[in-house]
Amino acid sequence: MSITLLPAVQAFLQRDHGLFIDGRAQAAGSGRQLEVIGPASGEVISRVGEAS
């Protein structure tokens, strides 16, 4: 089975995402990011800031 994502969803997933702290998004202090893996495909679908 395959699906086609809406363009808005594709654009959202392609962005690197920071951390939401104190009501605003900001980059991780370390600058490091973690990959988000899609369980169905095993592919990287996005990246998020690494928090400690």
mmCIF file of N, CA and C in Angstrom:
data_model
loop_
_atom_site.group_PDB
_atom_site.id
_atom_site.type_symbol
_atom_site.label_atom_id
_atom_site.label_comp_id
_atom_site.label_asym_id
_atom_site.label_seq_id
_atom_site.Cartn_x
_atom_site.Cartn_y
_atom_site.Cartn_z
ATOM 1 N N MET A 1 0.843 -1.173 0.000
ATOM 2 C CA MET A 1 0.000 0.000 0.000
ATOM 3 C C MET A 1 0.889 1.238 0.000
ATOM 4 N N SER A 2 0.536 2.215 -0.773
ATOM 5 C CA SER A 2 1.273 3.477 -0.757
ATOM 6 C C SER A 2 0.266 4.621 -0.648
ATOM 7 N N ILE A 3 0.735 5.698 -0.062
ATOM 8 C CA ILE A 3 -0.120 6.872 0.079
ATOM 9 C C ILE A 3 0.615 8.078 -0.483
ATOM 10 N N THR A 4 -0.132 9.078 -0.838
ATOM 11 C CA THR A 4 0.444 10.332 -1.296
ATOM 12 C C THR A 4 0.109 11.401 -0.267
ATOM 13 N N LEU A 5 1.152 12.032 0.263
ATOM 14 C CA LEU A 5 0.941 13.082 1.255
ATOM 15 C C LEU A 5 0.553 14.388 0.582
ATOM 16 N N LEU A 6 -0.281 15.151 1.252
ATOM 17 C CA LEU A 6 -0.628 16.478 0.755
ATOM 18 C C LEU A 6 0.628 17.345 0.715
ATOM 19 N N PRO A 7 0.718 18.294 -0.215
ATOM 20 C CA PRO A 7 1.895 19.161 -0.305
ATOM 21 C C PRO A 7 2.226 19.873 1.012
ATOM 22 N N ALA A 8 1.203 20.300 1.743
ATOM 23 C CA ALA A 8 1.453 20.987 3.020
ATOM 24 C C ALA A 8 2.108 20.050 4.036
ATOM 25 N N VAL A 9 1.703 18.789 4.028
ATOM 26 C CA VAL A 9 2.298 17.803 4.940
ATOM 27 C C VAL A 9 3.739 17.525 4.527
ATOM 28 N N GLN A 10 3.986 17.369 3.244
ATOM 29 C CA GLN A 10 5.352 17.148 2.761
ATOM 30 C C GLN A 10 6.260 18.306 3.152
ATOM 31 N N ALA A 11 5.792 19.531 2.983
ATOM 32 C CA ALA A 11 6.594 20.708 3.327
ATOM 33 C C ALA A 11 6.897 20.734 4.822
ATOM 34 N N PHE A 12 5.908 20.396 5.643
ATOM 35 C CA PHE A 12 6.100 20.376 7.093
ATOM 36 C C PHE A 12 7.148 19.341 7.484
ATOM 37 N N LEU A 13 7.061 18.152 6.926
ATOM 38 C CA LEU A 13 7.996 17.087 7.282
ATOM 39 C C LEU A 13 9.409 17.360 6.780
ATOM 40 N N GLN A 14 9.552 18.091 5.702
ATOM 41 C CA GLN A 14 10.878 18.367 5.148
ATOM 42 C C GLN A 14 11.633 19.433 5.934
ATOM 43 N N ARG A 15 10.923 20.231 6.727
ATOM 44 C CA ARG A 15 11.586 21.248 7.552
ATOM 45 C C ARG A 15 12.268 20.584 8.741
ATOM 46 N N ASP A 16 13.359 21.180 9.201
ATOM 47 C CA ASP A 16 13.960 20.758 10.458
ATOM 48 C C ASP A 16 13.191 21.445 11.576
ATOM 49 N N HIS A 17 12.837 20.691 12.603
ATOM 50 C CA HIS A 17 12.013 21.219 13.684
ATOM 51 C C HIS A 17 12.836 21.412 14.947
ATOM 52 N N GLY A 18 12.644 22.563 15.573
ATOM 53 C CA GLY A 18 13.329 22.861 16.824
ATOM 54 C C GLY A 18 12.518 22.377 18.011
ATOM 55 N N LEU A 19 12.828 22.931 19.149
ATOM 56 C CA LEU A 19 12.142 22.598 20.390
ATOM 57 C C LEU A 19 11.158 23.712 20.724
ATOM 58 N N PHE A 20 10.019 23.353 21.283
ATOM 59 C CA PHE A 20 9.019 24.348 21.670
ATOM 60 C C PHE A 20 9.200 24.613 23.156
ATOM 61 N N ILE A 21 9.821 25.745 23.482
ATOM 62 C CA ILE A 21 10.149 26.086 24.866
ATOM 63 C C ILE A 21 9.618 27.479 25.174
ATOM 64 N N ASP A 22 8.920 27.585 26.289
ATOM 65 C CA ASP A 22 8.400 28.868 26.749
ATOM 66 C C ASP A 22 7.563 29.575 25.678
ATOM 67 N N GLY A 23 6.755 28.788 24.973
ATOM 68 C CA GLY A 23 5.831 29.352 24.007
ATOM 69 C C GLY A 23 6.406 29.681 22.641
ATOM 70 N N ARG A 24 7.651 29.287 22.377
ATOM 71 C CA ARG A 24 8.210 29.560 21.043
ATOM 72 C C ARG A 24 9.169 28.453 20.619
ATOM 73 N N ALA A 25 9.297 28.301 19.319
ATOM 74 C CA ALA A 25 10.203 27.294 18.772
ATOM 75 C C ALA A 25 11.620 27.846 18.753
ATOM 76 N N GLN A 26 12.572 27.011 19.145
ATOM 77 C CA GLN A 26 13.972 27.414 19.099
ATOM 78 C C GLN A 26 14.846 26.198 18.836
ATOM 79 N N ALA A 27 16.027 26.458 18.335
ATOM 80 C CA ALA A 27 16.962 25.380 18.030
ATOM 81 C C ALA A 27 17.478 24.758 19.321
ATOM 82 N N ALA A 28 17.894 23.517 19.250
ATOM 83 C CA ALA A 28 18.501 22.851 20.399
ATOM 84 C C ALA A 28 19.806 23.559 20.746
ATOM 85 N N GLY A 29 20.080 23.694 22.042
ATOM 86 C CA GLY A 29 21.300 24.366 22.481
ATOM 87 C C GLY A 29 22.551 23.701 21.947
ATOM 88 N N SER A 30 22.514 22.378 21.803
ATOM 89 C CA SER A 30 23.672 21.638 21.298
ATOM 90 C C SER A 30 23.794 21.746 19.786
ATOM 91 N N GLY A 31 22.693 22.164 19.135
ATOM 92 C CA GLY A 31 22.677 22.203 17.678
ATOM 93 C C GLY A 31 22.447 20.835 17.049
ATOM 94 N N ARG A 32 22.317 19.803 17.880
ATOM 95 C CA ARG A 32 22.146 18.442 17.356
ATOM 96 C C ARG A 32 20.676 18.144 17.113
ATOM 97 N N GLN A 33 20.443 17.238 16.175
ATOM 98 C CA GLN A 33 19.084 16.841 15.841
ATOM 99 C C GLN A 33 18.982 15.327 15.789
ATOM 100 N N LEU A 34 17.769 14.844 15.997
ATOM 101 C CA LEU A 34 17.471 13.424 15.898
ATOM 102 C C LEU A 34 16.626 13.189 14.652
ATOM 103 N N GLU A 35 16.856 12.071 13.999
ATOM 104 C CA GLU A 35 16.056 11.711 12.837
ATOM 105 C C GLU A 35 14.764 11.049 13.298
ATOM 106 N N VAL A 36 13.672 11.372 12.631
ATOM 107 C CA VAL A 36 12.384 10.729 12.876
ATOM 108 C C VAL A 36 12.205 9.704 11.763
ATOM 109 N N ILE A 37 12.071 8.442 12.154
ATOM 110 C CA ILE A 37 11.983 7.344 11.195
ATOM 111 C C ILE A 37 10.524 6.921 11.040
ATOM 112 N N GLY A 38 10.060 6.841 9.803
ATOM 113 C CA GLY A 38 8.705 6.358 9.535
ATOM 114 C C GLY A 38 8.654 4.849 9.734
ATOM 115 N N PRO A 39 7.794 4.342 10.607
ATOM 116 C CA PRO A 39 7.765 2.912 10.893
ATOM 117 C C PRO A 39 7.363 2.043 9.701
ATOM 118 N N ALA A 40 6.573 2.565 8.805
ATOM 119 C CA ALA A 40 6.121 1.769 7.666
ATOM 120 C C ALA A 40 7.223 1.559 6.640
ATOM 121 N N SER A 41 8.055 2.594 6.439
ATOM 122 C CA SER A 41 9.068 2.513 5.388
ATOM 123 C C SER A 41 10.484 2.387 5.922
ATOM 124 N N GLY A 42 10.698 2.777 7.188
ATOM 125 C CA GLY A 42 12.052 2.775 7.738
ATOM 126 C C GLY A 42 12.886 3.946 7.252
ATOM 127 N N GLU A 43 12.265 4.877 6.536
ATOM 128 C CA GLU A 43 12.978 6.036 5.997
ATOM 129 C C GLU A 43 12.882 7.219 6.952
ATOM 130 N N VAL A 44 13.874 8.110 6.867
ATOM 131 C CA VAL A 44 13.844 9.343 7.644
ATOM 132 C C VAL A 44 12.751 10.231 7.061
ATOM 133 N N ILE A 45 11.805 10.650 7.915
ATOM 134 C CA ILE A 45 10.725 11.504 7.420
ATOM 135 C C ILE A 45 10.848 12.936 7.922
ATOM 136 N N SER A 46 11.643 13.154 8.982
ATOM 137 C CA SER A 46 11.823 14.497 9.510
ATOM 138 C C SER A 46 12.992 14.501 10.479
ATOM 139 N N ARG A 47 13.329 15.676 10.990
ATOM 140 C CA ARG A 47 14.370 15.826 12.005
ATOM 141 C C ARG A 47 13.853 16.777 13.076
ATOM 142 N N VAL A 48 14.207 16.478 14.328
ATOM 143 C CA VAL A 48 13.788 17.310 15.451
ATOM 144 C C VAL A 48 14.998 17.630 16.314
ATOM 145 N N GLY A 49 14.931 18.745 17.031
ATOM 146 C CA GLY A 49 16.012 19.128 17.921
ATOM 147 C C GLY A 49 16.183 18.123 19.047
ATOM 148 N N GLU A 50 17.442 17.860 19.409
ATOM 149 C CA GLU A 50 17.730 16.936 20.506
ATOM 150 C C GLU A 50 17.697 17.693 21.828
ATOM 151 N N ALA A 51 16.877 17.228 22.738
ATOM 152 C CA ALA A 51 16.768 17.856 24.058
ATOM 153 C C ALA A 51 17.388 16.945 25.106
ATOM 154 N N SER A 52 17.827 17.560 26.191
ATOM 155 C CA SER A 52 18.377 16.729 27.272
ATOM 156 C C SER A 52 17.543 16.871 28.521
#
